[in-house]
Structures are given as structure tokens and as C-alpha cells.
Short mmCIF file of N, CA and C in Angstrom, two decimals:
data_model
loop_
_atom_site.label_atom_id
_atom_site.label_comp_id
_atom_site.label_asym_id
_atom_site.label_seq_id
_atom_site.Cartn_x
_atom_site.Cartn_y
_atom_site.Cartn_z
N UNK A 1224 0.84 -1.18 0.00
CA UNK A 1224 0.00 0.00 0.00
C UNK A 1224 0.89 1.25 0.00
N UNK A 1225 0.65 1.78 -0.96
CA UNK A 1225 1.53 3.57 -1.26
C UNK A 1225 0.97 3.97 -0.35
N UNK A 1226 1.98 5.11 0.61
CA UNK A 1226 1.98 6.07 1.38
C UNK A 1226 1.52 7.46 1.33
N UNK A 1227 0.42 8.05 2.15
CA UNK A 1227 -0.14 9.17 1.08
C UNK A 1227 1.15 9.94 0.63
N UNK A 1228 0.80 11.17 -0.06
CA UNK A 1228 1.68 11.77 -1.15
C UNK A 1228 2.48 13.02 -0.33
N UNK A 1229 1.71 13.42 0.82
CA UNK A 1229 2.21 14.44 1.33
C UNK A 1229 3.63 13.98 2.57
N UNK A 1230 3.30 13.07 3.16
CA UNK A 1230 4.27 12.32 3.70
C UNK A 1230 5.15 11.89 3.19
N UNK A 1231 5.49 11.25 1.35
CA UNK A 1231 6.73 11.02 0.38
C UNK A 1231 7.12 12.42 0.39
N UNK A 1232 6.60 13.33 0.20
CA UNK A 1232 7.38 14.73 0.07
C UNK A 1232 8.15 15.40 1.51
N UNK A 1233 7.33 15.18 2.19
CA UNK A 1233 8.07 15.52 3.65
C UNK A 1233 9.19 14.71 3.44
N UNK A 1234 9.33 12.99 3.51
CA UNK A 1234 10.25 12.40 3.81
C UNK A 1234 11.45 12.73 2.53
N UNK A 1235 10.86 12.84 0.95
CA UNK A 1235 11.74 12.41 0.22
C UNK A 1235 11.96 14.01 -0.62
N UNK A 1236 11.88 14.99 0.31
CA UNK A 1236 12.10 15.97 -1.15
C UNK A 1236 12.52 16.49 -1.94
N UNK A 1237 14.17 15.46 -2.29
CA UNK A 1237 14.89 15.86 -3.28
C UNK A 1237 14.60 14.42 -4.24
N UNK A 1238 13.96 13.67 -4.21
CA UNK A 1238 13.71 12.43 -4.73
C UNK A 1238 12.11 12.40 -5.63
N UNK A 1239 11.33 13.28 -4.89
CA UNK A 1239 10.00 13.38 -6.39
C UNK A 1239 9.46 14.45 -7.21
N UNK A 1240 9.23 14.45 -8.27
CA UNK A 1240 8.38 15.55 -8.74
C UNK A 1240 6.77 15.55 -8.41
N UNK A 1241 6.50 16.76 -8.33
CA UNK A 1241 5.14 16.20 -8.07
C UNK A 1241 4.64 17.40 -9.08
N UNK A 1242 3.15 16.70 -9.73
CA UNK A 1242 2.59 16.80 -11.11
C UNK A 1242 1.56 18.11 -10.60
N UNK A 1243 1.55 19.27 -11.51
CA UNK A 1243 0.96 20.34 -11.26
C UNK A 1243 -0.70 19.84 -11.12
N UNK A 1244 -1.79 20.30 -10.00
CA UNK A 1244 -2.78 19.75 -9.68
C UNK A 1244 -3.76 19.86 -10.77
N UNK A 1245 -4.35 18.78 -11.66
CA UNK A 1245 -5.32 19.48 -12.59
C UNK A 1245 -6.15 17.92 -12.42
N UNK A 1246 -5.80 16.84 -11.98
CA UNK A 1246 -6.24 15.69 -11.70
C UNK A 1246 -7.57 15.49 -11.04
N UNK A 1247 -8.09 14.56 -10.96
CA UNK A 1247 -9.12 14.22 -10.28
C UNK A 1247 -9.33 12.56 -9.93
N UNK A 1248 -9.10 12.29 -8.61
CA UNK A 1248 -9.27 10.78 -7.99
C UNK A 1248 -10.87 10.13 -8.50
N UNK A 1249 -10.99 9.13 -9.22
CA UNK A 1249 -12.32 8.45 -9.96
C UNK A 1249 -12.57 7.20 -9.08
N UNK A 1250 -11.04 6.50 -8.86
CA UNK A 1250 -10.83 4.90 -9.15
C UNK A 1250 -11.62 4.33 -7.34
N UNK A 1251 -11.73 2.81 -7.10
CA UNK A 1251 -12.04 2.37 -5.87
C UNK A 1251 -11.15 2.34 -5.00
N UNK A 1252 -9.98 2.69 -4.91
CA UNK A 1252 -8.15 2.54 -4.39
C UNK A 1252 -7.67 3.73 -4.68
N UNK A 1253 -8.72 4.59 -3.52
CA UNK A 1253 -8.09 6.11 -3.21
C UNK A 1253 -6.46 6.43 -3.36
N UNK A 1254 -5.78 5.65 -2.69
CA UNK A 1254 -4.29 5.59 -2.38
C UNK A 1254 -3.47 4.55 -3.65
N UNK A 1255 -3.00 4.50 -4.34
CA UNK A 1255 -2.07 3.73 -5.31
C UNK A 1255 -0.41 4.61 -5.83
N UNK A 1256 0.22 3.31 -6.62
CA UNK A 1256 0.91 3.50 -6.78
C UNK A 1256 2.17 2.44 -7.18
N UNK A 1257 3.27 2.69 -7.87
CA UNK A 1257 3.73 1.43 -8.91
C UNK A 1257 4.67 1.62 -9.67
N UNK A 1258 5.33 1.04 -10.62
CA UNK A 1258 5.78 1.18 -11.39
C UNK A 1258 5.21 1.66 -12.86
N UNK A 1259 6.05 3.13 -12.95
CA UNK A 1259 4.76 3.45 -14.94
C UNK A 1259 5.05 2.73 -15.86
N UNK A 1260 4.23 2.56 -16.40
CA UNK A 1260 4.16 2.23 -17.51
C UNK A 1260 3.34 2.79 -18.74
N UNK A 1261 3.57 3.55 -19.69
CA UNK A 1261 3.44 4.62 -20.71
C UNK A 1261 2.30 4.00 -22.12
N UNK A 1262 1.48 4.84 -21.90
CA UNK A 1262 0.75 5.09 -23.46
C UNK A 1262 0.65 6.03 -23.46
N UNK A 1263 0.82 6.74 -25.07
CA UNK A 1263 0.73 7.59 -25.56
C UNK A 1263 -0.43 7.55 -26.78
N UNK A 1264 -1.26 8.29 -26.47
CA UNK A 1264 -2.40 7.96 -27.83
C UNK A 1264 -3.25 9.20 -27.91
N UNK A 1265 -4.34 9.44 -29.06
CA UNK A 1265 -4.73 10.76 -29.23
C UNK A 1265 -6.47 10.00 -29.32
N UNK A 1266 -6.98 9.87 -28.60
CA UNK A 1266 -8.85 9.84 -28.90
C UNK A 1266 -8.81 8.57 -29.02
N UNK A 1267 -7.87 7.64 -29.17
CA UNK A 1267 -7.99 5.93 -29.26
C UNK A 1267 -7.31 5.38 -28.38
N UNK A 1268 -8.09 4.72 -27.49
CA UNK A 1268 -7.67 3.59 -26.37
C UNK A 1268 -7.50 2.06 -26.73
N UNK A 1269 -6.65 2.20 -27.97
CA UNK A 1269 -6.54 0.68 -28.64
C UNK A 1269 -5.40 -0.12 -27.42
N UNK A 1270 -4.32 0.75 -27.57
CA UNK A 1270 -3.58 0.47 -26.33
C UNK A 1270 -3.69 0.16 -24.91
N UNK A 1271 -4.47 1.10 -24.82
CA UNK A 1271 -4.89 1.06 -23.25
C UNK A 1271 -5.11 -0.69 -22.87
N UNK A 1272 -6.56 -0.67 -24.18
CA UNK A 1272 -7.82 -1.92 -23.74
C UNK A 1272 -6.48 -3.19 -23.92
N UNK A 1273 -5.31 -3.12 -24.82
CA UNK A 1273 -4.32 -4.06 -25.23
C UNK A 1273 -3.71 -4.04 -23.82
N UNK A 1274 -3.05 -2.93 -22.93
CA UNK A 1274 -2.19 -3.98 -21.88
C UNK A 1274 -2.77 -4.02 -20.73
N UNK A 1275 -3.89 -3.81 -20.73
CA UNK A 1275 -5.22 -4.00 -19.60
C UNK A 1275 -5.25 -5.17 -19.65
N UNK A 1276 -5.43 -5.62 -20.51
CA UNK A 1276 -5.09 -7.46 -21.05
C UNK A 1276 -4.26 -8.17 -20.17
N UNK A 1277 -3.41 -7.89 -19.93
CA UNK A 1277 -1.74 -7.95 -19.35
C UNK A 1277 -1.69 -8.26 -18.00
N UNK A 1278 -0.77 -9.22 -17.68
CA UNK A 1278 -0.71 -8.43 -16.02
C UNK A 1278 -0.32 -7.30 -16.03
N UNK A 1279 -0.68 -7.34 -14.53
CA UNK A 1279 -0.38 -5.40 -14.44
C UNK A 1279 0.59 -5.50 -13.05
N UNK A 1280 0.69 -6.56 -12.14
CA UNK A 1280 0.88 -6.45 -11.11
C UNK A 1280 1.57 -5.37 -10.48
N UNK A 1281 1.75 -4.23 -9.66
CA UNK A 1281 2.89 -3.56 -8.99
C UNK A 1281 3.06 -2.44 -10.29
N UNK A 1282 2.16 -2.18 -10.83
CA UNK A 1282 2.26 -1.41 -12.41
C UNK A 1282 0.80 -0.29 -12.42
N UNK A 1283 1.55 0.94 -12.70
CA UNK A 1283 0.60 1.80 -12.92
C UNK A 1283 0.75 2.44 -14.75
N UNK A 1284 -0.42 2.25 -15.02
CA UNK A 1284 -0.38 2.85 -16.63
C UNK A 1284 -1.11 4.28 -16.63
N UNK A 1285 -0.03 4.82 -17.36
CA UNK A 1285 0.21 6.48 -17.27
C UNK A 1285 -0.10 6.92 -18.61
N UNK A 1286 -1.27 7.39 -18.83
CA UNK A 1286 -2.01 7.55 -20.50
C UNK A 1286 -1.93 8.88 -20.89
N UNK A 1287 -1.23 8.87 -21.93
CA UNK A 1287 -1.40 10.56 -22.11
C UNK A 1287 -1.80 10.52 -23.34
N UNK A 1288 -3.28 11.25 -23.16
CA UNK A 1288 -4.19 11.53 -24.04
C UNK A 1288 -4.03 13.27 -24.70
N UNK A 1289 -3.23 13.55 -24.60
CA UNK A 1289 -3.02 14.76 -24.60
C UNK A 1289 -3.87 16.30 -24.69
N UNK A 1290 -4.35 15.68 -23.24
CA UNK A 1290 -5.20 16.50 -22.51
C UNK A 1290 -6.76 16.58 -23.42
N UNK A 1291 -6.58 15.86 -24.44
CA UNK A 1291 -8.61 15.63 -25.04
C UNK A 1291 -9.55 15.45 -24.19
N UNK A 1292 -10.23 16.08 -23.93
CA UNK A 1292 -11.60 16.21 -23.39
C UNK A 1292 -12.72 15.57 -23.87
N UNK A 1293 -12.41 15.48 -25.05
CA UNK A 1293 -13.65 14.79 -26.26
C UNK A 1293 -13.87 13.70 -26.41
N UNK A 1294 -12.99 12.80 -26.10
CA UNK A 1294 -13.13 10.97 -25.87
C UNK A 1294 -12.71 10.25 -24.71
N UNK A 1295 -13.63 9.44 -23.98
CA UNK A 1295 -12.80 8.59 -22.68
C UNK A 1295 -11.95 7.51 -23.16
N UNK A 1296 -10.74 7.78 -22.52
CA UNK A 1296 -9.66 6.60 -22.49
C UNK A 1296 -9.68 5.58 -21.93
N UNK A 1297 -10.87 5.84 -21.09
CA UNK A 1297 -11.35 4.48 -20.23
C UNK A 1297 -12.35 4.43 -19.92
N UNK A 1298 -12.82 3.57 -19.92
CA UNK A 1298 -14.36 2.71 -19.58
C UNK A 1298 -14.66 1.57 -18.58
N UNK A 1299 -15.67 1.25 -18.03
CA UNK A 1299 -15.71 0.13 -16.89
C UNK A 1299 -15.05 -1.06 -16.90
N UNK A 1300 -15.08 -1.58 -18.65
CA UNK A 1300 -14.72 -2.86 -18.87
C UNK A 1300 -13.22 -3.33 -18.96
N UNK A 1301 -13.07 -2.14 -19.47
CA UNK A 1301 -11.27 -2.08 -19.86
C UNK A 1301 -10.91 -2.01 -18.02
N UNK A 1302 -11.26 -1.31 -17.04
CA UNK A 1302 -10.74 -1.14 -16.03
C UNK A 1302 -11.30 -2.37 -14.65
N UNK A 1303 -12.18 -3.08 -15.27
CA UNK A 1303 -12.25 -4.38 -14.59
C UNK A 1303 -11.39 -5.31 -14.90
N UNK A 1304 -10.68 -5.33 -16.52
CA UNK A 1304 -10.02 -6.21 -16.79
C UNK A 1304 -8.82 -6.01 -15.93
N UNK A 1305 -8.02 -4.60 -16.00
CA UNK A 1305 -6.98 -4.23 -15.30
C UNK A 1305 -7.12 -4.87 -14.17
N UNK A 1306 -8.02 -4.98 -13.12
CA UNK A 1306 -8.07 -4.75 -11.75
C UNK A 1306 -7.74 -6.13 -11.71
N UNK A 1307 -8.73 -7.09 -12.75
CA UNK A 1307 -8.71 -8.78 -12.52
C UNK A 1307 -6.95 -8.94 -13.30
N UNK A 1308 -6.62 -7.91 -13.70
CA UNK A 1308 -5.05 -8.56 -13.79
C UNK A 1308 -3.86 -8.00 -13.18
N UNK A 1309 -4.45 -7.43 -11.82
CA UNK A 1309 -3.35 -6.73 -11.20
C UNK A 1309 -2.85 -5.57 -10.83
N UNK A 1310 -3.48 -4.67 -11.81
CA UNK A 1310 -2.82 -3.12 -12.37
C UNK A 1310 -3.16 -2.65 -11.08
N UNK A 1311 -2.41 -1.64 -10.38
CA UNK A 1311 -2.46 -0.65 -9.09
C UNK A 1311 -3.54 0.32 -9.62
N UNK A 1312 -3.32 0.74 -11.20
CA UNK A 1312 -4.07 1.80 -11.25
C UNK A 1312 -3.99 2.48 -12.87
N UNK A 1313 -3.86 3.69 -13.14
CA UNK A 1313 -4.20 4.67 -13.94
C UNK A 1313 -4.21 5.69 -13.56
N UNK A 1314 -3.16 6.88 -14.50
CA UNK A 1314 -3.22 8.10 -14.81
C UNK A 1314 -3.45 8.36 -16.06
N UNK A 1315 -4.82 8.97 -16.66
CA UNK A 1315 -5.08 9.71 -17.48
C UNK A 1315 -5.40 11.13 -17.56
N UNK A 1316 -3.92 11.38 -18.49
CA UNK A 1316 -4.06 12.88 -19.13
C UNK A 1316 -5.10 12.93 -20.10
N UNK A 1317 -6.35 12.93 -19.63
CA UNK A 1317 -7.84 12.75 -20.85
C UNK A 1317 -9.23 12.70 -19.72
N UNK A 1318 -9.83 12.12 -20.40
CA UNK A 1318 -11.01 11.62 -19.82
C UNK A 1318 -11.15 10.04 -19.75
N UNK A 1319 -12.22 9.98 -18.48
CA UNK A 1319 -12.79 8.56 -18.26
C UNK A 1319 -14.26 8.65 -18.71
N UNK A 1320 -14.78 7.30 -18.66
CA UNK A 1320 -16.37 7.62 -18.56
C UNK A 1320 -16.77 5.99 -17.70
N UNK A 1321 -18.11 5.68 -17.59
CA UNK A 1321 -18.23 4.90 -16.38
C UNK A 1321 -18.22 5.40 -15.07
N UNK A 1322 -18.05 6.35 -14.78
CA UNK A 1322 -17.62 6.63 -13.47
C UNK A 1322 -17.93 6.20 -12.13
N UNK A 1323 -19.24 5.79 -12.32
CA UNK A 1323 -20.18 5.08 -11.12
C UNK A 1323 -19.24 3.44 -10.91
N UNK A 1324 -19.12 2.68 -12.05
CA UNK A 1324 -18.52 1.66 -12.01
C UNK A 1324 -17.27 1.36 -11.99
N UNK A 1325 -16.65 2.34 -12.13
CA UNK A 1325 -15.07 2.97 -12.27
C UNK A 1325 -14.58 3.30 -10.17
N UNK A 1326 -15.69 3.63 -9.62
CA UNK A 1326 -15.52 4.13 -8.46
C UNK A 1326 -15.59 2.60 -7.19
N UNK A 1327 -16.60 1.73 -7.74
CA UNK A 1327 -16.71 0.91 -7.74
C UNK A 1327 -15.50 -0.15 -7.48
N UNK A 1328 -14.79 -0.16 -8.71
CA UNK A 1328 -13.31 -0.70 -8.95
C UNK A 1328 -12.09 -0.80 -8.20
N UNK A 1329 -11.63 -2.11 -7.49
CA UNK A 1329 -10.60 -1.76 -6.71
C UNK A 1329 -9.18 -1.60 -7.67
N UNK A 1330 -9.35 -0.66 -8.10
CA UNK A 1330 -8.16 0.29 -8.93
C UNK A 1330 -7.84 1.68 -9.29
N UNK A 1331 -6.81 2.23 -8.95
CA UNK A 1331 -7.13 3.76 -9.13
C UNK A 1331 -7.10 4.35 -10.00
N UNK A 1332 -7.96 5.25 -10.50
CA UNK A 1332 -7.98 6.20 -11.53
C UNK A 1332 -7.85 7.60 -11.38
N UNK A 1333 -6.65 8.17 -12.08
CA UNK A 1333 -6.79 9.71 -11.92
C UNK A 1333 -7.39 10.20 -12.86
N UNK A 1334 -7.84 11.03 -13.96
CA UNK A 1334 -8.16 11.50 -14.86
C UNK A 1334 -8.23 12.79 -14.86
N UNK A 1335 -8.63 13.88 -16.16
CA UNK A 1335 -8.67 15.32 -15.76
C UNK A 1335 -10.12 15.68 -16.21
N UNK A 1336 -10.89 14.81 -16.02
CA UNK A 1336 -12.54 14.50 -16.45
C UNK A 1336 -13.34 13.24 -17.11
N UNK A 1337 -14.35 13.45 -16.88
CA UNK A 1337 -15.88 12.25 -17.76
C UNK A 1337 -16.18 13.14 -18.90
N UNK A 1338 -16.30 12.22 -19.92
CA UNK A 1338 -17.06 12.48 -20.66
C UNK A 1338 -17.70 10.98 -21.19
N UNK A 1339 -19.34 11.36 -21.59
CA UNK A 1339 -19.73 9.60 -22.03
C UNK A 1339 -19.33 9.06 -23.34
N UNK A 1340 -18.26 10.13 -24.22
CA UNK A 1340 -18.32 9.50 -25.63
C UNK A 1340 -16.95 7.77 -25.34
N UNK A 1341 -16.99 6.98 -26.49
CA UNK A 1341 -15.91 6.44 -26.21
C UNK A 1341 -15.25 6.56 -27.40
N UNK A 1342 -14.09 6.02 -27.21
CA UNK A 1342 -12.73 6.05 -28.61
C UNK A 1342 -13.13 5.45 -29.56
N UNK A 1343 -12.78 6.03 -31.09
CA UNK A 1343 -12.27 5.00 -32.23
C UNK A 1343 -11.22 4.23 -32.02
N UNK A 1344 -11.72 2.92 -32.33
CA UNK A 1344 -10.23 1.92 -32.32
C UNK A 1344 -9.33 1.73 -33.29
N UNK A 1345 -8.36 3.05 -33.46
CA UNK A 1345 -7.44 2.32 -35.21
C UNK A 1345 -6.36 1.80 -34.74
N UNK A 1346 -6.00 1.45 -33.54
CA UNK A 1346 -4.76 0.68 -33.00
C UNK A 1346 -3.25 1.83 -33.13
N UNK A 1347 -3.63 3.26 -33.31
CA UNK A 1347 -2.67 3.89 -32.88
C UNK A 1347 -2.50 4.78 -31.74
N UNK A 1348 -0.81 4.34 -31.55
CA UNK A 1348 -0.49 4.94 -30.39
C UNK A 1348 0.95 5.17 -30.20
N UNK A 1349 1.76 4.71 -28.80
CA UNK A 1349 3.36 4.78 -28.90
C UNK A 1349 3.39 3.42 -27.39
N UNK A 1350 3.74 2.94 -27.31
CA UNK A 1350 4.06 2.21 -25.46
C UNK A 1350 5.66 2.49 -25.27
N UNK A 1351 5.66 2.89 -23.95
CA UNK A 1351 6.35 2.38 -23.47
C UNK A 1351 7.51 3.94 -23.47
N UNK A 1352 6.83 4.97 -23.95
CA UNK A 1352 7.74 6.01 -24.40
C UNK A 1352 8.32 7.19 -23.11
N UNK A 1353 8.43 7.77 -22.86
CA UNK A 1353 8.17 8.80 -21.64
C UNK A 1353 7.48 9.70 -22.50
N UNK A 1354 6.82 10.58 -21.54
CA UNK A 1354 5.25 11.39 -21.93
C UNK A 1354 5.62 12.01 -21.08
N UNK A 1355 5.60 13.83 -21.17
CA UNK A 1355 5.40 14.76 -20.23
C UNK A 1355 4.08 15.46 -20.29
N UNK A 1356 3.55 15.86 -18.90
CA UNK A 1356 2.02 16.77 -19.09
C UNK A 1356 2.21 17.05 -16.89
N UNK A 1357 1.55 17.86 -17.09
CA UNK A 1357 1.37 18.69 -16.18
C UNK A 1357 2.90 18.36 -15.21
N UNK A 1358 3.65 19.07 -16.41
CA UNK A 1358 5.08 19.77 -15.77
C UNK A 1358 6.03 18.86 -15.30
N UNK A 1359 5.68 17.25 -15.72
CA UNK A 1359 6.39 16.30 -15.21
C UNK A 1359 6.83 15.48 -16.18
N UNK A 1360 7.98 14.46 -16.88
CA UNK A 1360 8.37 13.83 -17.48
C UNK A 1360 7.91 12.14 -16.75
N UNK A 1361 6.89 11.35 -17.54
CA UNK A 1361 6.98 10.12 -16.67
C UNK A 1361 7.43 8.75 -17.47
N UNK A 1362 8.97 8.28 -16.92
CA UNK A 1362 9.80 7.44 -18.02
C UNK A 1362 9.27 6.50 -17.30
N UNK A 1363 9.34 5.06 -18.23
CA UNK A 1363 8.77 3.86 -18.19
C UNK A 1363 10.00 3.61 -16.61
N UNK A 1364 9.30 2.39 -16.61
CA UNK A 1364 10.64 1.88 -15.41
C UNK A 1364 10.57 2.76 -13.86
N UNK A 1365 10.51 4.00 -13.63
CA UNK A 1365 9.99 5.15 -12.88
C UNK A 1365 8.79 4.57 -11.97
N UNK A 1366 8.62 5.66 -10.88
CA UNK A 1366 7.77 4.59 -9.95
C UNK A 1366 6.88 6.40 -9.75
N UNK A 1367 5.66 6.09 -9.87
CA UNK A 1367 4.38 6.84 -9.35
C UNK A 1367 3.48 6.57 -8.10
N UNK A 1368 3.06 7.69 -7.57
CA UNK A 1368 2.23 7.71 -6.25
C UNK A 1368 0.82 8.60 -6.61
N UNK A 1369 -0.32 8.08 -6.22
CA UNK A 1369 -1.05 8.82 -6.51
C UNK A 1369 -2.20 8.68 -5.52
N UNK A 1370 -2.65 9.97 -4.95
CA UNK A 1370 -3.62 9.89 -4.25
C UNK A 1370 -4.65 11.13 -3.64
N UNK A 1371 -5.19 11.52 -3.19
CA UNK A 1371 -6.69 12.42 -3.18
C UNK A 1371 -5.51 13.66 -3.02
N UNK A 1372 -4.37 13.82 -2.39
CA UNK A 1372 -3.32 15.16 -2.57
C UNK A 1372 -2.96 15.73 -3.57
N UNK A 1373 -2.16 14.74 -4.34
CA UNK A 1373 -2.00 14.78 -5.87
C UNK A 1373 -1.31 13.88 -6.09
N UNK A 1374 -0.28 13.93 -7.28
CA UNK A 1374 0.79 12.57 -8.15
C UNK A 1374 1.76 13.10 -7.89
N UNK A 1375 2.92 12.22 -7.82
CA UNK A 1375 4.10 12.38 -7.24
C UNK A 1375 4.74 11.03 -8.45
N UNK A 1376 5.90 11.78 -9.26
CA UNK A 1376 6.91 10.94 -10.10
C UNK A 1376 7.69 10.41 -8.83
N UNK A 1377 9.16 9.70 -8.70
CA UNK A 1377 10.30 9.27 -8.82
C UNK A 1377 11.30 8.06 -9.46
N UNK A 1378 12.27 8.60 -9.00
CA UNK A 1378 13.52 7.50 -10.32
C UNK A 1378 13.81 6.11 -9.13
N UNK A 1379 13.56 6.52 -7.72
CA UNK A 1379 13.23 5.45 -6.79
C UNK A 1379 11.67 5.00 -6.13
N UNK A 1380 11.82 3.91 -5.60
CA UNK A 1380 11.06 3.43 -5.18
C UNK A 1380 10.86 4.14 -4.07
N UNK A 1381 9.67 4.17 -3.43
CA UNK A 1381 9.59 5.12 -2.39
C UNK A 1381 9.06 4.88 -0.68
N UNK A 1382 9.28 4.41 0.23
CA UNK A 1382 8.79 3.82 1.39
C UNK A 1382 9.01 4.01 2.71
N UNK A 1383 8.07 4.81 3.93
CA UNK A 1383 8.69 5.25 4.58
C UNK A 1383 9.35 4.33 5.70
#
């Protein structure tokens, strides 16, 4: 269990960045946190629904939708699959939709809004890349904290 976010900064504060506040906590696992792991995609969650698939164990997937408002990157189904395979969670730079069933979910979701439309699927995207958005660079391998305070990057693992 990740440590809330304000306590890694007390303890660690030459060790995280923490992500300018524009987020919003969705997921059932107020508190998360993991190792990132990167999609990059524009209005299509072909990716996403692909390593939702996946285990996820000890793994947070960090979506940067680049900041679109106009399509959810995630949906109930894609984020039940995650949960039944492990995943700590989700950061989306985008939107969710589901939200009732999303809250539901023991998995966390950040997002920067709902909207009910969902994605075209043309299977493009990038994995695995580093993605910067709200003032933070987040490289694969890298470990994230996320919780009702805000998101917190680092290049270590973090534990008090």
C-alpha cells in the first residue's frame, strides 16, 4: 500500500516531482501507486484496452491523451479487466467515462474529467515512451504515487 503523497514529500524531497494539480481521484483505491508504464495515444484507447489485457501487477499505466476532453480513455470494462489482472491503477491525461462503475473498482484512476463519448479503435499509439504533461516527465521503469493530494513521479522506489 503507497503512502499518502504528502508524507513522500516531507520524507523524500529531493527524490520526487510532483505533477501540477489538474487531476481528479475516480478509481475504488483512493491511495495507489507502482511502477509506470506509458501510453501515448490521441482519442484511441486501442492500447490502453491491449495492456489492460496484461498483467499489471505492482504497475501503474500512465495515458497521455493529450489533454482531449472529447473521448474517454477508459471505460468500466477495460478497467475491470486491469483490476482482474493486477494493475495498481491509472493516470489519465484525458477523460474517463463509467464513473459510477469505475468508483466501484478496486483500482485507481486519476483523470482530468468524464465524458460519455468512447474512442475509435485504429490501434494507434506509442508504449512504453516517456510522456510529459502537467510539468512532469513520466519514463517507463519510474515509480508513481497517486492519491486524493496529488501525483508524485520518482527515479526510486519510495517507502517510509
Amino acid at each position: 500500500m503507497p503512502y499518502p503523497t504528502p508524507d513522500l514529500c516531507d520524507a523524500f524531497p529531493d527524490l520526487v516531482r510532483v505533477v501540477e494539480p489538474m487531476f481528479r481521484n475516480y478509481g475504488g483505491k483512493p491511495c495507489f501507486g507502482g511502477t509506470i508504464v506509458t501510453v501515448k495515444c490521441h482519442e484511441d484507447n486501442s492500447l490502453v484496452k491491449e495492456n489492460a489485457q496484461q498483467p499489471g501487477h505492482g504497475q501503474v499505466m500512465v495515458v497521455d491523451g493529450g489533454g482531449s476532453l472529447r473521448r474517454a480513455l477508459l471505460g468500466d470494462m477495460i478497467a475491470a479487466k486491469a483490476a482482474e489482472n493486477g494493475w495498481e491503477g491509472f493516470i489519465i491525461y484525458g477523460c474517463i467515462r463509467d464513473v459510477d462503475a469505475i468508483g466501484e473498482t478496486p483500482l485507481g484512476v486519476q483523470a482530468l474529467g468524464t465524458i460519455p463519448l468512447k474512442t475509435e479503435k485504429r490501434g494507434i499509439g506509442d508504449l512504453n515512451i516517456p510522456v510529459t504533461f502537467g510539468g512532469v516527465t513520466f519514463t517507463p521503469g519510474e515509480f508513481v504515487y497517486a492519491d486524493n493530494n496529488g501525483i508524485l513521479v520518482s527515479s526510486q522506489a519510495l517507502a517510509l
